[in-house]
Short mmCIF file of C-alpha atoms in Angstrom, two decimals:
data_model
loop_
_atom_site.label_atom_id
_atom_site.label_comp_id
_atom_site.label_asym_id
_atom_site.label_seq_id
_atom_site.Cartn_x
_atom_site.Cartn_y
_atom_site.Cartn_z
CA UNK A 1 26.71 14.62 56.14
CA UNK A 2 27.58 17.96 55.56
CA UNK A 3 30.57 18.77 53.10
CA UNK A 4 33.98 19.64 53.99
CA UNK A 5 35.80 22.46 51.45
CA UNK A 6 39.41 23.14 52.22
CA UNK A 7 40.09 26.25 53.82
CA UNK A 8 42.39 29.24 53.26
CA UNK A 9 46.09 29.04 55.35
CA UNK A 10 47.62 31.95 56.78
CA UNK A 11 49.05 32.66 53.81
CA UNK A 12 45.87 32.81 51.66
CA UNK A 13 46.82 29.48 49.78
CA UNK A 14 44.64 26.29 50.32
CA UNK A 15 47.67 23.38 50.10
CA UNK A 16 47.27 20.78 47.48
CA UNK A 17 46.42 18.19 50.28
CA UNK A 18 43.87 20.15 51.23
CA UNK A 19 42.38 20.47 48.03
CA UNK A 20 42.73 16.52 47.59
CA UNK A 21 41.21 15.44 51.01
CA UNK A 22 38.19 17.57 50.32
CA UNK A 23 37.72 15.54 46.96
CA UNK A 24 38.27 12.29 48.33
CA UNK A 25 35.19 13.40 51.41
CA UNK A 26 33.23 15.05 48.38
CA UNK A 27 34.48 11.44 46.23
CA UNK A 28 32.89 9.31 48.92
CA UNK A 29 29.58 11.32 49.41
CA UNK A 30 28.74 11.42 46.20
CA UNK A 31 29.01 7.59 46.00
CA UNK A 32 26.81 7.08 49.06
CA UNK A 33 29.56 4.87 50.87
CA UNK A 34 30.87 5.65 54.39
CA UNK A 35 34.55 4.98 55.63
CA UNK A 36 33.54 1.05 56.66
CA UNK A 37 31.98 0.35 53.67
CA UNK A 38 34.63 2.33 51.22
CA UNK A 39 37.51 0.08 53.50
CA UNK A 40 35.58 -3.17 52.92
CA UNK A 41 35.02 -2.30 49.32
CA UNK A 42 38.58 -1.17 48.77
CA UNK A 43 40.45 -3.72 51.45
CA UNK A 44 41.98 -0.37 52.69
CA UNK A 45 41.84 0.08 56.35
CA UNK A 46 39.13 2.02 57.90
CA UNK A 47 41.68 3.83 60.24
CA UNK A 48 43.99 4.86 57.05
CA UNK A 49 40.97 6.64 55.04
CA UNK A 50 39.87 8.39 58.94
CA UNK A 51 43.40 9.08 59.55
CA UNK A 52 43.65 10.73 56.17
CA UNK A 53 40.27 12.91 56.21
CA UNK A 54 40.73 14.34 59.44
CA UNK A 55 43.90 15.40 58.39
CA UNK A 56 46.12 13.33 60.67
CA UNK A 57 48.23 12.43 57.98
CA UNK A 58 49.75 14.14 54.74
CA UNK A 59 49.00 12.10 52.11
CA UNK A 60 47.97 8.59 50.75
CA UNK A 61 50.39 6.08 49.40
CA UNK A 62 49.28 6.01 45.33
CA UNK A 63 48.31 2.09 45.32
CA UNK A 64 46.35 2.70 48.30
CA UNK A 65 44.51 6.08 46.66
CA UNK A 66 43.84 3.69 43.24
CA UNK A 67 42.24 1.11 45.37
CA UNK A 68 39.76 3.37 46.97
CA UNK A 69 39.44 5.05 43.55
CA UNK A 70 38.32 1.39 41.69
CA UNK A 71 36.04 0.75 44.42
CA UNK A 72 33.90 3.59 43.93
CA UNK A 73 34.37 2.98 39.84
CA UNK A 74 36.61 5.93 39.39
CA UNK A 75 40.33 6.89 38.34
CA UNK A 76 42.80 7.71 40.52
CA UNK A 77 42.57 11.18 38.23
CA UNK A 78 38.76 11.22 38.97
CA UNK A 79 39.12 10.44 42.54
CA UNK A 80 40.94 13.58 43.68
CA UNK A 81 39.17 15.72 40.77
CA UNK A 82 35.79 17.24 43.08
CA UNK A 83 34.28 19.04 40.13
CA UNK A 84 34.30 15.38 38.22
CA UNK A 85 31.29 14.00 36.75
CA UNK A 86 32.87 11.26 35.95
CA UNK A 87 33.05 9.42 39.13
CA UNK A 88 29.96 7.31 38.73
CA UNK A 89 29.29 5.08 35.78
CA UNK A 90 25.65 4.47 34.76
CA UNK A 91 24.05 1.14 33.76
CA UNK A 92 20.87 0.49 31.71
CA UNK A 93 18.31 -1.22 33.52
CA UNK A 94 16.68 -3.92 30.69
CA UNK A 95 13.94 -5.51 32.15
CA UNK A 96 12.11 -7.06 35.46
CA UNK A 97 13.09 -9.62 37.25
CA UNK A 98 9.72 -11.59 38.62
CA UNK A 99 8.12 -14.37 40.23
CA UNK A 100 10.31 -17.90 40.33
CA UNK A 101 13.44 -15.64 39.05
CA UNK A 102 11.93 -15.20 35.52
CA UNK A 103 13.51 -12.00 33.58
CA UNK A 104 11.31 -9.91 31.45
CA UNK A 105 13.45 -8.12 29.09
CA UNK A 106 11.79 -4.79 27.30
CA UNK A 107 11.29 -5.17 23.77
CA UNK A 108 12.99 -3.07 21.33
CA UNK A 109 15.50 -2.08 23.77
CA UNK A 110 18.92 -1.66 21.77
CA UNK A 111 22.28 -1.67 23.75
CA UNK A 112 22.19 2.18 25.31
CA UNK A 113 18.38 1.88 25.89
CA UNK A 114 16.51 0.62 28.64
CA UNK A 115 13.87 1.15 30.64
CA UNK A 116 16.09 3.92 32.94
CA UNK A 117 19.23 4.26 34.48
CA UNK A 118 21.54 3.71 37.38
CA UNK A 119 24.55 3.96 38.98
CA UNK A 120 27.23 1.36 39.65
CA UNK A 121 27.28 0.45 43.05
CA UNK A 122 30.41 1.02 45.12
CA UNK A 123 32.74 -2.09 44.60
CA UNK A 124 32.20 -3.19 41.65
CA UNK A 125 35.07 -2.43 39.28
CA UNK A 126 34.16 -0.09 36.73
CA UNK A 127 36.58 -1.40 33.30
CA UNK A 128 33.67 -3.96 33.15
CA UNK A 129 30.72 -3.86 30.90
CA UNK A 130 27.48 -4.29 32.61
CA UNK A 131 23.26 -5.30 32.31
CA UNK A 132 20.66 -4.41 35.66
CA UNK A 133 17.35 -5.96 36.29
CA UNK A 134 15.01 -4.12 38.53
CA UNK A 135 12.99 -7.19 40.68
CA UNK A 136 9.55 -7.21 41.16
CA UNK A 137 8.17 -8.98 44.05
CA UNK A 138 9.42 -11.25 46.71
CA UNK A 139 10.61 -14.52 45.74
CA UNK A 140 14.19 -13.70 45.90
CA UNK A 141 15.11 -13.18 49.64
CA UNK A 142 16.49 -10.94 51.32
CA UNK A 143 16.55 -9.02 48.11
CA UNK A 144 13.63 -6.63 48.15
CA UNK A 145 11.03 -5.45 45.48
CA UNK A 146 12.28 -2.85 43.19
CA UNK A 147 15.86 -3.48 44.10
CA UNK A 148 18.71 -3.83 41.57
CA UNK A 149 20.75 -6.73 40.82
CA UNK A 150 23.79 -6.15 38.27
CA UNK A 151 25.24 -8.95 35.94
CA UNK A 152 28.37 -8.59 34.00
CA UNK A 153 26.85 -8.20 30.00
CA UNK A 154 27.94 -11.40 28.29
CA UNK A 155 26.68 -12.58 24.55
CA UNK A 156 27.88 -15.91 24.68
CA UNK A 157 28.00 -18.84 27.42
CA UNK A 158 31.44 -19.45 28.92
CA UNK A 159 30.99 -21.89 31.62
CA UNK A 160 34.65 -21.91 33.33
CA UNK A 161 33.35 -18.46 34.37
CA UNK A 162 29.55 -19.09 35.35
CA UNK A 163 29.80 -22.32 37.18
CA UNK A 164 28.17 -22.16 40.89
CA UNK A 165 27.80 -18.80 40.24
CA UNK A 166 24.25 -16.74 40.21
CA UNK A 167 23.47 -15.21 36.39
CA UNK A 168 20.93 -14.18 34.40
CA UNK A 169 20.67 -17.38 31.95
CA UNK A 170 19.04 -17.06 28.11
CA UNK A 171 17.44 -20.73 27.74
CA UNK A 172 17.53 -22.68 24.34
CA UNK A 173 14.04 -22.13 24.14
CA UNK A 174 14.08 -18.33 24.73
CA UNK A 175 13.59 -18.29 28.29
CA UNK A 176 15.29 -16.08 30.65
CA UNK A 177 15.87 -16.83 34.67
CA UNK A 178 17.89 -15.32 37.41
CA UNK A 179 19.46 -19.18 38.47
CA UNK A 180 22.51 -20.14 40.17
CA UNK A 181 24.00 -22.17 37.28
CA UNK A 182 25.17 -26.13 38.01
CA UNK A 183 26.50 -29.10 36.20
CA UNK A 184 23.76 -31.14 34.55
CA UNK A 185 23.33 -35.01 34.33
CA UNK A 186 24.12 -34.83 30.63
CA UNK A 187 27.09 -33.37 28.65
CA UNK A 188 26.78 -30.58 27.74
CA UNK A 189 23.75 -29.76 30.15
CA UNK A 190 23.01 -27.34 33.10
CA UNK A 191 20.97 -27.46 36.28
CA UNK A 192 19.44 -24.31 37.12
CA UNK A 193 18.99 -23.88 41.32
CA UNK A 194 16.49 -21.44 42.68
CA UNK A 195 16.76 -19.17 45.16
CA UNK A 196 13.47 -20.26 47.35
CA UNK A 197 14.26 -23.41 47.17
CA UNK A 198 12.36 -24.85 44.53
CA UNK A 199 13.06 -27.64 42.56
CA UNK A 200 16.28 -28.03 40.08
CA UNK A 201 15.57 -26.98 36.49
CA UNK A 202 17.37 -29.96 35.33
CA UNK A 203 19.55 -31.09 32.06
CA UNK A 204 18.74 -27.01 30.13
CA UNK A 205 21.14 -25.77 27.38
CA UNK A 206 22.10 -22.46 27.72
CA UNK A 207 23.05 -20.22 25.30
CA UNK A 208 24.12 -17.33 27.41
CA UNK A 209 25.05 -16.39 31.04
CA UNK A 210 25.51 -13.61 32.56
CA UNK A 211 26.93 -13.69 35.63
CA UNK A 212 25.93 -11.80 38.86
CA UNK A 213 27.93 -8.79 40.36
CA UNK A 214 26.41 -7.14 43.00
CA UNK A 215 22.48 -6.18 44.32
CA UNK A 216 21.77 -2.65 45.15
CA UNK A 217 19.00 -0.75 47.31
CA UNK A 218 17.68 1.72 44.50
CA UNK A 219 17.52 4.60 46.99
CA UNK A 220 21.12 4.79 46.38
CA UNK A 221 22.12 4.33 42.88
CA UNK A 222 18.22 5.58 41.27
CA UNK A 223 19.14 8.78 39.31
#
């Protein structure tokens, strides 16, 4: 989709709306997101952002601009700034994520290293920090090989916030999974469900979890 620069008014200016619909288009380009998606991602209507790039009305109420500016991981600032670099936010990919959901971590990766980068997907708010796993092969429908899954980066286990929830879980023993994390039989226990449908991994201790965000194709957020 081609872009769309303001143009010149019969006076020779280019209006400040102008200047701030052509950053919002340039905004939502650069994020790979189109008007459905950005509305979903936002819970702005679709017809409000249309309405507003094809110039059928002035302006955007400010909490509605901020909402499609966190979806995309940007400021409201950022959002109508088009020469911004700052609009995407990159995460570190750390390891491989492989057959029966087991993660593979790089060694001597230190906390900005990894094995490359990408950027945050569109919805996921951006004041959060954040850990990627590229997955390699095809035990974790309909997720596909080489995708990217994104966790929330968490050094300790808090499990008010991890309960029923899919997250990348460091075992007692040193093991780590991609597991939807359940209550175990014994206090103080987990049960770790799989995502084909394996058997529980009963009665673990974990000593971490960090909890899935959101799954990306890489076409879109691969440097």
């Amino acid at each position: 989709m081609p872009m769309n620069y303001p143009c010149a008014t019969s006076s020779g200016m280019v209006s400040e709306n102008d200047i701030r619909r052509a950053a919002l288009r340039s905004a939502m380009e650069r994020a790979g997101i189109n008007v459905h998606g950005w509305s979903k991602a936002a819970g702005v209507p679709a017809s409000t952002i249309y309405s507003y790039l094809d110039g059928k009305t002035r302006s955007l109420r400010e909490d509605t601009a901020r909402r499609l500016a966190t979806a995309i991981g940007l400021t409201l600032d950022q959002l109508y700034d088009e020469q911004s670099t700052a609009h995407t936010k990159w995460v570190w990919v750390k390891g491989l994520v492989g057959a029966g959901a087991v993660v593979t971590v790089m060694d001597g990766v230190g906390p900005n290293e990894g094995l490359y980068e990408v950027a945050l997907p569109p919805g996921a708010p951006a004041d959060f920090d954040y850990v990627a796993f590229e997955i390699r092969g095809f035990s974790m429908p309909p997720a596909q090989e080489r995708w990217i899954i994104y966790c929330l980066d968490r050094q300790a286990f808090q499990p008010d916030e991890v309960l029923g929830r899919a997250c990348v879980v460091e075992l007692a023993d040193g093991k780590l999974m991609f597991k939807v994390v359940r209550r175990g039989y014994s206090p103080g226990a987990y049960n770790l469900e799989s995502w084909d449908g394996a058997p529980l991994i009963e009665d673990v201790q974990i000593i971490r979890a960090m909890p899935f965000v959101s799954i990306a194709d890489p076409h879109i957020v691969r440097k």
